[in-house]
mmCIF file of C-alpha atoms and ligand atoms in Angstrom:
data_model
loop_
_atom_site.group_PDB
_atom_site.id
_atom_site.type_symbol
_atom_site.label_atom_id
_atom_site.label_comp_id
_atom_site.label_asym_id
_atom_site.label_seq_id
_atom_site.Cartn_x
_atom_site.Cartn_y
_atom_site.Cartn_z
ATOM 1 C CA UNK A 27 14.776 -0.088 8.746
ATOM 2 C CA UNK A 28 11.339 0.767 10.203
ATOM 3 C CA UNK A 29 8.346 0.247 7.920
ATOM 4 C CA UNK A 30 7.416 2.990 5.448
ATOM 5 C CA UNK A 31 4.972 5.677 6.565
ATOM 6 C CA UNK A 32 3.053 7.117 3.613
ATOM 7 C CA UNK A 33 1.763 10.661 3.219
ATOM 8 C CA UNK A 34 -1.857 9.647 2.586
ATOM 9 C CA UNK A 35 -2.791 6.101 1.677
ATOM 10 C CA UNK A 36 -6.156 4.486 0.887
ATOM 11 C CA UNK A 37 -8.203 3.404 3.895
ATOM 12 C CA UNK A 38 -10.988 0.920 3.227
ATOM 13 C CA UNK A 39 -13.917 0.243 5.530
ATOM 14 C CA UNK A 40 -15.891 -3.011 5.840
ATOM 15 C CA UNK A 41 -18.542 -2.506 3.183
ATOM 16 C CA UNK A 42 -16.645 -1.576 -0.001
ATOM 17 C CA UNK A 43 -16.016 -5.217 -0.842
ATOM 18 C CA UNK A 44 -19.748 -6.017 -0.535
ATOM 19 C CA UNK A 45 -20.714 -3.356 -3.095
ATOM 20 C CA UNK A 46 -17.927 -4.509 -5.423
ATOM 21 C CA UNK A 47 -18.940 -8.161 -5.051
ATOM 22 C CA UNK A 48 -22.510 -7.203 -5.852
ATOM 23 C CA UNK A 49 -21.272 -5.548 -9.063
ATOM 24 C CA UNK A 50 -19.467 -8.773 -10.020
ATOM 25 C CA UNK A 51 -22.387 -11.016 -9.132
ATOM 26 C CA UNK A 52 -24.856 -8.935 -11.117
ATOM 27 C CA UNK A 53 -22.331 -8.460 -13.968
ATOM 28 C CA UNK A 54 -22.569 -4.657 -13.772
ATOM 29 C CA UNK A 55 -18.917 -4.274 -14.851
ATOM 30 C CA UNK A 56 -19.527 -1.145 -16.895
ATOM 31 C CA UNK A 57 -19.366 2.639 -16.652
ATOM 32 C CA UNK A 58 -22.980 2.641 -15.497
ATOM 33 C CA UNK A 59 -25.078 0.620 -13.070
ATOM 34 C CA UNK A 60 -26.669 0.639 -9.617
ATOM 35 C CA UNK A 61 -23.477 1.567 -7.751
ATOM 36 C CA UNK A 62 -22.950 4.626 -9.981
ATOM 37 C CA UNK A 63 -26.513 5.808 -9.317
ATOM 38 C CA UNK A 64 -26.202 4.980 -5.627
ATOM 39 C CA UNK A 65 -22.871 6.754 -5.256
ATOM 40 C CA UNK A 66 -24.232 9.867 -6.969
ATOM 41 C CA UNK A 67 -27.185 9.853 -4.572
ATOM 42 C CA UNK A 68 -24.840 9.362 -1.592
ATOM 43 C CA UNK A 69 -22.843 12.452 -2.620
ATOM 44 C CA UNK A 70 -26.058 14.479 -2.994
ATOM 45 C CA UNK A 71 -27.260 13.351 0.434
ATOM 46 C CA UNK A 72 -23.944 14.109 2.123
ATOM 47 C CA UNK A 73 -23.232 17.495 0.567
ATOM 48 C CA UNK A 74 -26.783 18.767 0.128
ATOM 49 C CA UNK A 75 -26.213 19.409 -3.600
ATOM 50 C CA UNK A 76 -29.127 18.616 -5.918
ATOM 51 C CA UNK A 77 -27.264 16.773 -8.726
ATOM 52 C CA UNK A 78 -24.060 14.749 -9.094
ATOM 53 C CA UNK A 79 -22.332 13.039 -12.022
ATOM 54 C CA UNK A 80 -19.789 10.392 -11.015
ATOM 55 C CA UNK A 81 -16.801 10.572 -13.363
ATOM 56 C CA UNK A 82 -13.445 8.972 -14.088
ATOM 57 C CA UNK A 83 -11.471 11.735 -12.318
ATOM 58 C CA UNK A 84 -11.599 15.156 -10.727
ATOM 59 C CA UNK A 85 -9.682 16.474 -13.731
ATOM 60 C CA UNK A 86 -12.476 15.237 -16.026
ATOM 61 C CA UNK A 87 -14.990 17.049 -13.797
ATOM 62 C CA UNK A 88 -13.120 20.364 -14.145
ATOM 63 C CA UNK A 89 -12.830 19.833 -17.886
ATOM 64 C CA UNK A 90 -16.584 19.245 -18.253
ATOM 65 C CA UNK A 91 -17.392 22.282 -16.087
ATOM 66 C CA UNK A 92 -15.318 24.470 -18.417
ATOM 67 C CA UNK A 93 -16.982 22.971 -21.509
ATOM 68 C CA UNK A 94 -20.421 23.598 -19.976
ATOM 69 C CA UNK A 95 -19.410 27.221 -19.408
ATOM 70 C CA UNK A 96 -18.433 27.466 -23.093
ATOM 71 C CA UNK A 97 -14.791 28.168 -22.338
ATOM 72 C CA UNK A 98 -12.972 28.003 -25.647
ATOM 73 C CA UNK A 99 -10.133 29.248 -27.792
ATOM 74 C CA UNK A 100 -8.681 32.579 -26.693
ATOM 75 C CA UNK A 101 -10.745 32.815 -23.490
ATOM 76 C CA UNK A 102 -9.255 33.536 -20.077
ATOM 77 C CA UNK A 103 -10.042 31.707 -16.830
ATOM 78 C CA UNK A 104 -9.060 33.005 -13.396
ATOM 79 C CA UNK A 105 -7.527 30.248 -11.300
ATOM 80 C CA UNK A 106 -5.825 29.730 -7.934
ATOM 81 C CA UNK A 107 -2.078 29.530 -8.489
ATOM 82 C CA UNK A 108 -1.390 27.554 -5.319
ATOM 83 C CA UNK A 109 -2.698 24.149 -6.389
ATOM 84 C CA UNK A 110 -2.000 20.920 -8.242
ATOM 85 C CA UNK A 111 -1.665 21.180 -12.026
ATOM 86 C CA UNK A 112 -4.911 19.225 -12.581
ATOM 87 C CA UNK A 113 -6.838 22.354 -11.541
ATOM 88 C CA UNK A 114 -5.625 24.397 -14.497
ATOM 89 C CA UNK A 115 -4.640 21.885 -17.192
ATOM 90 C CA UNK A 116 -8.245 21.603 -18.454
ATOM 91 C CA UNK A 117 -8.213 25.368 -19.144
ATOM 92 C CA UNK A 118 -5.465 24.681 -21.655
ATOM 93 C CA UNK A 119 -7.277 21.589 -23.034
ATOM 94 C CA UNK A 120 -9.965 24.091 -24.084
ATOM 95 C CA UNK A 121 -7.482 26.394 -25.830
ATOM 96 C CA UNK A 122 -7.962 29.040 -23.139
ATOM 97 C CA UNK A 123 -5.389 30.814 -20.946
ATOM 98 C CA UNK A 124 -5.166 30.542 -17.164
ATOM 99 C CA UNK A 125 -4.777 33.822 -15.270
ATOM 100 C CA UNK A 126 -3.244 32.872 -11.950
ATOM 101 C CA UNK A 127 -4.252 34.443 -8.636
ATOM 102 C CA UNK A 128 -2.023 34.343 -5.569
ATOM 103 C CA UNK A 129 -2.910 33.114 -2.067
ATOM 104 C CA UNK A 130 -3.710 35.099 1.073
ATOM 105 C CA UNK A 131 -2.213 34.175 4.453
ATOM 106 C CA UNK A 132 -5.423 33.386 6.354
ATOM 107 C CA UNK A 133 -6.458 30.220 4.476
ATOM 108 C CA UNK A 134 -3.630 29.932 1.874
ATOM 109 C CA UNK A 135 -6.340 30.014 -0.798
ATOM 110 C CA UNK A 136 -7.216 32.585 -3.483
ATOM 111 C CA UNK A 137 -6.626 36.177 -2.360
ATOM 112 C CA UNK A 138 -9.889 38.094 -2.941
ATOM 113 C CA UNK A 139 -8.035 41.401 -3.386
ATOM 114 C CA UNK A 140 -5.733 39.965 -6.041
ATOM 115 C CA UNK A 141 -8.773 38.408 -7.697
ATOM 116 C CA UNK A 142 -10.555 41.743 -7.975
ATOM 117 C CA UNK A 143 -7.418 43.488 -9.217
ATOM 118 C CA UNK A 144 -7.053 40.819 -11.884
ATOM 119 C CA UNK A 145 -10.671 41.147 -12.999
ATOM 120 C CA UNK A 146 -10.448 44.943 -13.245
ATOM 121 C CA UNK A 147 -7.200 44.694 -15.146
ATOM 122 C CA UNK A 148 -8.451 42.078 -17.603
ATOM 123 C CA UNK A 149 -11.672 44.057 -18.148
ATOM 124 C CA UNK A 150 -9.616 47.199 -18.838
ATOM 125 C CA UNK A 151 -7.819 45.171 -21.522
ATOM 126 C CA UNK A 152 -11.170 44.241 -23.009
ATOM 127 C CA UNK A 153 -11.066 40.616 -21.861
ATOM 128 C CA UNK A 154 -13.818 39.453 -19.574
ATOM 129 C CA UNK A 155 -12.717 36.238 -17.813
ATOM 130 C CA UNK A 156 -15.038 33.332 -18.596
ATOM 131 C CA UNK A 157 -14.853 31.604 -15.188
ATOM 132 C CA UNK A 158 -13.140 31.480 -11.807
ATOM 133 C CA UNK A 159 -11.676 28.197 -10.537
ATOM 134 C CA UNK A 160 -11.351 28.469 -6.778
ATOM 135 C CA UNK A 161 -9.409 25.766 -4.942
ATOM 136 C CA UNK A 162 -9.976 24.783 -1.299
ATOM 137 C CA UNK A 163 -6.460 23.521 -0.759
ATOM 138 C CA UNK A 164 -5.648 20.746 1.703
ATOM 139 C CA UNK A 165 -9.318 20.854 2.738
ATOM 140 C CA UNK A 166 -9.243 24.427 4.107
ATOM 141 C CA UNK A 167 -12.182 26.564 2.960
ATOM 142 C CA UNK A 168 -11.248 29.684 0.992
ATOM 143 C CA UNK A 169 -12.696 33.086 1.984
ATOM 144 C CA UNK A 170 -15.949 32.209 0.251
ATOM 145 C CA UNK A 171 -17.982 35.262 1.303
ATOM 146 C CA UNK A 172 -15.561 37.631 -0.382
ATOM 147 C CA UNK A 173 -14.916 35.483 -3.447
ATOM 148 C CA UNK A 174 -18.639 34.908 -4.036
ATOM 149 C CA UNK A 175 -19.426 38.590 -3.776
ATOM 150 C CA UNK A 176 -16.689 39.456 -6.313
ATOM 151 C CA UNK A 177 -17.875 36.680 -8.654
ATOM 152 C CA UNK A 178 -21.418 38.001 -8.497
ATOM 153 C CA UNK A 179 -20.391 41.699 -8.759
ATOM 154 C CA UNK A 180 -18.619 40.982 -12.066
ATOM 155 C CA UNK A 181 -21.013 38.214 -13.104
ATOM 156 C CA UNK A 182 -18.361 35.524 -13.563
ATOM 157 C CA UNK A 183 -19.336 31.887 -12.849
ATOM 158 C CA UNK A 184 -17.494 30.082 -10.065
ATOM 159 C CA UNK A 185 -16.169 26.518 -10.196
ATOM 160 C CA UNK A 186 -15.111 25.201 -6.804
ATOM 161 C CA UNK A 187 -12.242 22.747 -6.971
ATOM 162 C CA UNK A 188 -13.015 20.792 -3.807
ATOM 163 C CA UNK A 189 -10.899 17.810 -4.918
ATOM 164 C CA UNK A 190 -9.211 17.839 -1.524
ATOM 165 C CA UNK A 191 -12.159 19.150 0.437
ATOM 166 C CA UNK A 192 -14.993 16.619 0.629
ATOM 167 C CA UNK A 193 -16.048 16.697 4.285
ATOM 168 C CA UNK A 194 -15.101 20.378 4.698
ATOM 169 C CA UNK A 195 -17.693 23.071 5.347
ATOM 170 C CA UNK A 196 -18.043 26.847 5.265
ATOM 171 C CA UNK A 197 -20.783 28.237 7.513
ATOM 172 C CA UNK A 198 -22.113 24.709 7.858
ATOM 173 C CA UNK A 199 -22.540 24.155 4.089
ATOM 174 C CA UNK A 200 -20.412 21.672 2.126
ATOM 175 C CA UNK A 201 -17.554 23.001 0.059
ATOM 176 C CA UNK A 202 -18.254 22.397 -3.604
ATOM 177 C CA UNK A 203 -21.891 23.477 -3.241
ATOM 178 C CA UNK A 204 -21.369 27.262 -3.316
ATOM 179 C CA UNK A 205 -20.367 27.735 -6.958
ATOM 180 C CA UNK A 206 -22.238 27.094 -10.185
ATOM 181 C CA UNK A 207 -20.199 23.866 -10.218
ATOM 182 C CA UNK A 208 -18.210 21.937 -7.657
ATOM 183 C CA UNK A 209 -15.800 19.090 -8.245
ATOM 184 C CA UNK A 210 -14.465 16.304 -6.010
ATOM 185 C CA UNK A 211 -11.644 13.819 -6.527
ATOM 186 C CA UNK A 212 -11.564 10.215 -5.342
ATOM 187 C CA UNK A 213 -7.983 9.593 -6.337
ATOM 188 C CA UNK A 214 -6.082 7.082 -4.187
ATOM 189 C CA UNK A 215 -4.589 9.702 -1.880
ATOM 190 C CA UNK A 216 -7.816 11.611 -1.140
ATOM 191 C CA UNK A 217 -9.926 11.567 2.029
ATOM 192 C CA UNK A 218 -12.018 8.799 0.469
ATOM 193 C CA UNK A 219 -11.121 6.978 -2.721
ATOM 194 C CA UNK A 220 -12.602 4.914 -5.531
ATOM 195 C CA UNK A 221 -9.022 4.045 -6.634
ATOM 196 C CA UNK A 222 -9.458 6.751 -9.263
ATOM 197 C CA UNK A 223 -12.511 8.876 -9.834
ATOM 198 C CA UNK A 224 -14.207 12.215 -9.474
ATOM 199 C CA UNK A 225 -17.547 13.969 -9.423
ATOM 200 C CA UNK A 226 -19.103 17.068 -10.913
ATOM 201 C CA UNK A 227 -21.870 18.590 -8.793
ATOM 202 C CA UNK A 228 -24.374 21.385 -9.335
ATOM 203 C CA UNK A 229 -27.828 22.493 -8.288
ATOM 204 C CA UNK A 230 -28.701 22.875 -11.976
ATOM 205 C CA UNK A 231 -30.192 19.669 -13.350
ATOM 206 C CA UNK A 232 -29.735 20.569 -17.022
ATOM 207 C CA UNK A 233 -26.008 21.106 -16.454
ATOM 208 C CA UNK A 234 -25.460 17.709 -14.816
ATOM 209 C CA UNK A 235 -27.657 15.972 -17.413
ATOM 210 C CA UNK A 236 -25.548 17.557 -20.130
ATOM 211 C CA UNK A 237 -22.318 16.537 -18.341
ATOM 212 C CA UNK A 238 -23.475 12.893 -18.299
ATOM 213 C CA UNK A 239 -24.210 13.103 -22.025
ATOM 214 C CA UNK A 240 -20.771 14.586 -22.799
ATOM 215 C CA UNK A 241 -19.080 12.069 -20.483
ATOM 216 C CA UNK A 242 -20.585 9.098 -22.374
ATOM 217 C CA UNK A 243 -19.249 10.048 -25.820
ATOM 218 C CA UNK A 244 -22.122 12.462 -26.510
ATOM 219 C CA UNK A 245 -24.476 9.810 -27.842
ATOM 220 C CA UNK A 246 -27.668 11.288 -29.187
ATOM 221 C CA UNK A 247 -30.994 9.637 -28.524
ATOM 222 C CA UNK A 248 -31.085 7.266 -31.530
ATOM 223 C CA UNK A 249 -31.018 3.472 -32.038
ATOM 224 C CA UNK A 250 -27.734 3.779 -33.966
ATOM 225 C CA UNK A 251 -24.675 5.713 -32.862
ATOM 226 C CA UNK A 252 -25.230 9.346 -33.658
ATOM 227 C CA UNK A 253 -23.344 12.386 -32.385
ATOM 228 C CA UNK A 254 -24.096 16.062 -32.633
ATOM 229 C CA UNK A 255 -21.343 17.080 -30.214
ATOM 230 C CA UNK A 256 -17.802 15.996 -29.377
ATOM 231 C CA UNK A 257 -17.919 13.591 -26.454
ATOM 232 C CA UNK A 258 -15.582 12.146 -23.858
ATOM 233 C CA UNK A 259 -15.142 8.808 -22.110
ATOM 234 C CA UNK A 260 -15.341 10.245 -18.611
ATOM 235 C CA UNK A 261 -17.889 8.154 -16.673
ATOM 236 C CA UNK A 262 -17.050 6.255 -13.499
ATOM 237 C CA UNK A 263 -17.121 2.473 -13.605
ATOM 238 C CA UNK A 264 -19.761 0.648 -11.566
ATOM 239 C CA UNK A 265 -16.957 -1.318 -9.856
ATOM 240 C CA UNK A 266 -15.193 1.863 -8.702
ATOM 241 C CA UNK A 267 -18.505 3.403 -7.645
ATOM 242 C CA UNK A 268 -19.011 0.333 -5.425
ATOM 243 C CA UNK A 269 -15.830 1.249 -3.572
ATOM 244 C CA UNK A 270 -17.167 4.803 -3.341
ATOM 245 C CA UNK A 271 -20.455 3.663 -1.787
ATOM 246 C CA UNK A 272 -18.580 1.841 0.937
ATOM 247 C CA UNK A 273 -16.267 4.806 1.471
ATOM 248 C CA UNK A 274 -19.174 7.226 1.887
ATOM 249 C CA UNK A 275 -20.287 5.174 4.906
ATOM 250 C CA UNK A 276 -17.000 5.969 6.675
ATOM 251 C CA UNK A 277 -16.401 9.513 5.400
ATOM 252 C CA UNK A 278 -17.246 11.172 8.715
ATOM 253 C CA UNK A 279 -14.870 8.809 10.551
ATOM 254 C CA UNK A 280 -12.121 9.643 8.061
ATOM 255 C CA UNK A 281 -12.632 13.367 8.623
ATOM 256 C CA UNK A 282 -12.529 12.914 12.415
ATOM 257 C CA UNK A 283 -9.325 10.895 12.188
ATOM 258 C CA UNK A 284 -7.563 13.383 9.918
ATOM 259 C CA UNK A 285 -8.593 16.215 12.203
ATOM 260 C CA UNK A 286 -7.281 14.221 15.150
ATOM 261 C CA UNK A 287 -3.940 13.861 13.312
ATOM 262 C CA UNK A 288 -3.788 17.638 12.906
ATOM 263 C CA UNK A 289 -4.446 18.260 16.598
ATOM 264 C CA UNK A 290 -1.938 15.602 17.607
ATOM 265 C CA UNK A 291 0.806 17.267 15.537
ATOM 266 C CA UNK A 292 -0.224 20.693 16.789
ATOM 267 C CA UNK A 293 -0.138 19.683 20.475
ATOM 268 C CA UNK A 294 3.212 17.991 20.072
ATOM 269 C CA UNK A 295 4.997 20.509 17.879
ATOM 270 C CA UNK A 296 3.442 23.929 18.233
ATOM 271 C CA UNK A 297 5.549 24.924 21.244
ATOM 272 C CA UNK A 298 8.505 24.778 18.909
ATOM 273 C CA UNK A 299 9.236 28.273 17.655
ATOM 274 C CA UNK A 300 10.442 26.929 14.303
ATOM 275 C CA UNK A 301 7.040 25.533 13.315
ATOM 276 C CA UNK A 302 3.690 27.200 12.612
ATOM 277 C CA UNK A 303 0.284 25.670 11.842
ATOM 278 C CA UNK A 304 -2.657 26.911 9.783
ATOM 279 C CA UNK A 305 -5.613 27.352 12.126
ATOM 280 C CA UNK A 306 -9.198 27.645 10.966
ATOM 281 C CA UNK A 307 -9.708 31.438 10.894
ATOM 282 C CA UNK A 308 -13.077 31.288 12.710
ATOM 283 C CA UNK A 309 -15.918 28.903 13.511
ATOM 284 C CA UNK A 310 -17.248 29.532 9.963
ATOM 285 C CA UNK A 311 -14.402 27.398 8.648
ATOM 286 C CA UNK A 312 -14.360 23.615 9.073
ATOM 287 C CA UNK A 313 -11.470 21.819 7.373
ATOM 288 C CA UNK A 314 -11.392 18.066 6.789
ATOM 289 C CA UNK A 315 -7.621 18.413 7.400
ATOM 290 C CA UNK A 316 -6.920 16.231 4.389
ATOM 291 C CA UNK A 317 -3.238 16.938 4.896
ATOM 292 C CA UNK A 318 -1.623 18.523 7.939
ATOM 293 C CA UNK A 319 0.767 21.188 6.666
ATOM 294 C CA UNK A 320 3.359 23.091 8.679
ATOM 295 C CA UNK A 321 5.555 26.079 7.934
ATOM 296 C CA UNK A 322 9.206 26.453 8.888
ATOM 297 C CA UNK A 323 11.145 29.694 9.202
ATOM 298 C CA UNK A 324 12.875 29.132 5.892
ATOM 299 C CA UNK A 325 13.556 26.722 3.047
ATOM 300 C CA UNK A 326 16.733 25.283 4.612
ATOM 301 C CA UNK A 327 14.975 24.289 7.842
ATOM 302 C CA UNK A 328 12.102 22.749 5.875
ATOM 303 C CA UNK A 329 14.466 20.723 3.719
ATOM 304 C CA UNK A 330 16.479 19.547 6.718
ATOM 305 C CA UNK A 331 13.340 18.018 8.250
ATOM 306 C CA UNK A 332 12.046 16.602 4.966
ATOM 307 C CA UNK A 333 15.343 14.837 4.234
ATOM 308 C CA UNK A 334 15.606 13.576 7.802
ATOM 309 C CA UNK A 335 12.109 12.053 7.569
ATOM 310 C CA UNK A 336 12.965 10.530 4.193
ATOM 311 C CA UNK A 337 16.072 8.916 5.722
ATOM 312 C CA UNK A 338 13.817 7.363 8.347
ATOM 313 C CA UNK A 339 11.372 5.990 5.794
ATOM 314 C CA UNK A 340 8.694 8.643 6.413
ATOM 315 C CA UNK A 341 7.112 10.313 3.390
ATOM 316 C CA UNK A 342 6.529 14.068 3.614
ATOM 317 C CA UNK A 343 6.229 16.577 0.784
ATOM 318 C CA UNK A 344 6.795 20.289 0.125
ATOM 319 C CA UNK A 345 3.571 22.261 -0.341
ATOM 320 C CA UNK A 346 2.349 22.569 -3.949
ATOM 321 C CA UNK A 347 4.626 24.535 -6.234
ATOM 322 C CA UNK A 348 2.470 27.448 -7.447
ATOM 323 C CA UNK A 349 1.340 27.217 -11.054
ATOM 324 C CA UNK A 350 2.717 30.640 -12.022
ATOM 325 C CA UNK A 351 6.199 29.302 -11.181
ATOM 326 C CA UNK A 352 5.831 26.155 -13.279
ATOM 327 C CA UNK A 353 7.950 26.052 -16.448
ATOM 328 C CA UNK A 354 4.896 25.119 -18.512
ATOM 329 C CA UNK A 355 3.006 28.254 -17.398
ATOM 330 C CA UNK A 356 5.753 30.912 -17.562
ATOM 331 C CA UNK A 357 3.748 32.952 -20.073
ATOM 332 C CA UNK A 358 0.496 32.978 -18.090
ATOM 333 C CA UNK A 359 -0.518 36.225 -16.335
ATOM 334 C CA UNK A 360 -0.227 36.290 -12.517
ATOM 335 C CA UNK A 361 -1.698 38.650 -9.910
ATOM 336 C CA UNK A 362 -0.485 38.786 -6.322
ATOM 337 C CA UNK A 363 2.308 39.598 -3.918
ATOM 338 C CA UNK A 364 4.050 36.228 -3.833
ATOM 339 C CA UNK A 365 2.430 34.636 -0.746
ATOM 340 C CA UNK A 366 2.121 31.230 -2.437
ATOM 341 C CA UNK A 367 5.822 31.246 -3.313
ATOM 342 C CA UNK A 368 6.716 31.765 0.349
ATOM 343 C CA UNK A 369 4.381 28.936 1.362
ATOM 344 C CA UNK A 370 5.998 26.661 -1.219
ATOM 345 C CA UNK A 371 9.480 27.470 0.043
ATOM 346 C CA UNK A 372 8.727 27.048 3.730
ATOM 347 C CA UNK A 373 5.917 24.491 3.921
ATOM 348 C CA UNK A 374 5.789 20.754 4.433
ATOM 349 C CA UNK A 375 2.897 18.254 4.290
ATOM 350 C CA UNK A 376 3.142 15.641 7.031
ATOM 351 C CA UNK A 377 1.828 12.084 6.839
ATOM 352 C CA UNK A 378 -1.911 12.494 7.337
ATOM 353 C CA UNK A 379 -3.678 9.235 6.505
ATOM 354 C CA UNK A 380 -6.716 8.270 8.538
ATOM 355 C CA UNK A 381 -5.087 4.846 8.964
ATOM 356 C CA UNK A 382 -1.954 6.094 10.773
ATOM 357 C CA UNK A 383 -1.431 4.278 14.062
ATOM 358 C CA UNK A 384 -0.606 6.028 17.317
ATOM 359 C CA UNK A 385 2.876 4.541 17.244
ATOM 360 C CA UNK A 386 3.423 5.841 13.683
ATOM 361 C CA UNK A 387 2.349 9.340 14.715
ATOM 362 C CA UNK A 388 4.692 9.123 17.702
ATOM 363 C CA UNK A 389 7.527 8.010 15.445
ATOM 364 C CA UNK A 390 6.997 10.944 13.058
ATOM 365 C CA UNK A 391 6.850 13.539 15.849
ATOM 366 C CA UNK A 392 9.844 12.034 17.592
ATOM 367 C CA UNK A 393 11.966 12.192 14.397
ATOM 368 C CA UNK A 394 10.958 15.829 13.826
ATOM 369 C CA UNK A 395 11.936 16.732 17.392
ATOM 370 C CA UNK A 396 15.261 14.887 17.116
ATOM 371 C CA UNK A 397 16.058 16.657 13.861
ATOM 372 C CA UNK A 398 15.191 20.110 15.237
ATOM 373 C CA UNK A 399 17.474 19.548 18.228
ATOM 374 C CA UNK A 400 20.403 18.371 16.067
HETATM 375 C C1 PLP B 16 -6.599 20.509 -5.990
HETATM 376 C C2 PLP B 16 -6.799 19.375 -6.943
HETATM 377 N N1 PLP B 16 -7.512 19.563 -8.061
HETATM 378 C C3 PLP B 16 -7.746 18.579 -8.933
HETATM 379 C C4 PLP B 16 -7.270 17.302 -8.711
HETATM 380 C C5 PLP B 16 -7.521 16.282 -9.764
HETATM 381 O O1 PLP B 16 -8.213 15.182 -9.342
HETATM 382 P P1 PLP B 16 -7.997 13.757 -10.066
HETATM 383 O O2 PLP B 16 -6.662 13.233 -9.627
HETATM 384 O O3 PLP B 16 -9.127 12.933 -9.545
HETATM 385 O O4 PLP B 16 -8.064 13.984 -11.522
HETATM 386 C C6 PLP B 16 -6.520 17.045 -7.544
HETATM 387 C C7 PLP B 16 -5.983 15.725 -7.187
HETATM 388 O O5 PLP B 16 -5.546 14.860 -7.776
HETATM 389 C C8 PLP B 16 -6.262 18.109 -6.649
HETATM 390 O O6 PLP B 16 -5.532 17.916 -5.541
#
């Protein structure tokens, strides 16, 4: 059996180990220290955002953003349906209800028309949504111009879930820096990783200061332990942040390699009438191509390829199952025409790691072609 090809595996550079060794040698084995500060500064420098808090996960970052927006019991939060559950679970942690918005076909992200319909409808029911969580899925920028103008028209704060989209840009500006808050994930499968970790970013200093306070158990400024708020243990460890510092040095290379994967698949497979790709809609959109995703004509053809790849030790995965179709969210409101459901039924994520070799890419493409011809 040929060796396993993973969907998206960690890819270390040369310097991560030096930052981690430094943490060991200086005994900064704690959820604070020079690597945490340095990593936060690296993220600010790369994205152009003013303030960053390095955290234990992207999920923690979304949770803190909702807390900082005072989302609480009985509130509603508008949220992309086509995403991973970590985007919307923190809404429920806060006792609030997610209102799911469908995708559009241009970017597969939140449909601005469905968003506005949802807002009007919720307002007519006397419920003003507390926030919008907009996901840039698979690294592709959403239609930010339209979403931002709706958010500002109705005065609803925007949280950008850019967990999969560090290294992606809209009109030359980093994703995650358009909303009141942005979040990134450094989970093991992401474009860069700290093994596990995340970041909350904002241009508002008081918000990020407050997030750091909440993320370190809400310790008041006193010699003893005193708390005037409920806190969380959400900070990133200085060891993990050391990995992050090394990874930031190779982020641009990782983006180039993932984009090269996309173009390799596209050149090899696009002539095939069974397969379609998601292009960047215009030069305003720059995707990091975290995962290359393709669409088949129907569910059966998608499954045939997925199972064939699995048999040949190649990991691929259906696109995210939309949240409004998840058993746990059957009662949540949903607005849209069902685009995300079609994407889920027909779409497949291909192996997309920046560490894939040419021969691995050739093997994947060759198995897809063999299977299509069968
Ligand atoms: C779209 C999206 N949002 C949120 C998250 C949560 O990030 P984390 O795993 O770091 O908690 C992830 C990934 O895991 C994700 O893909």
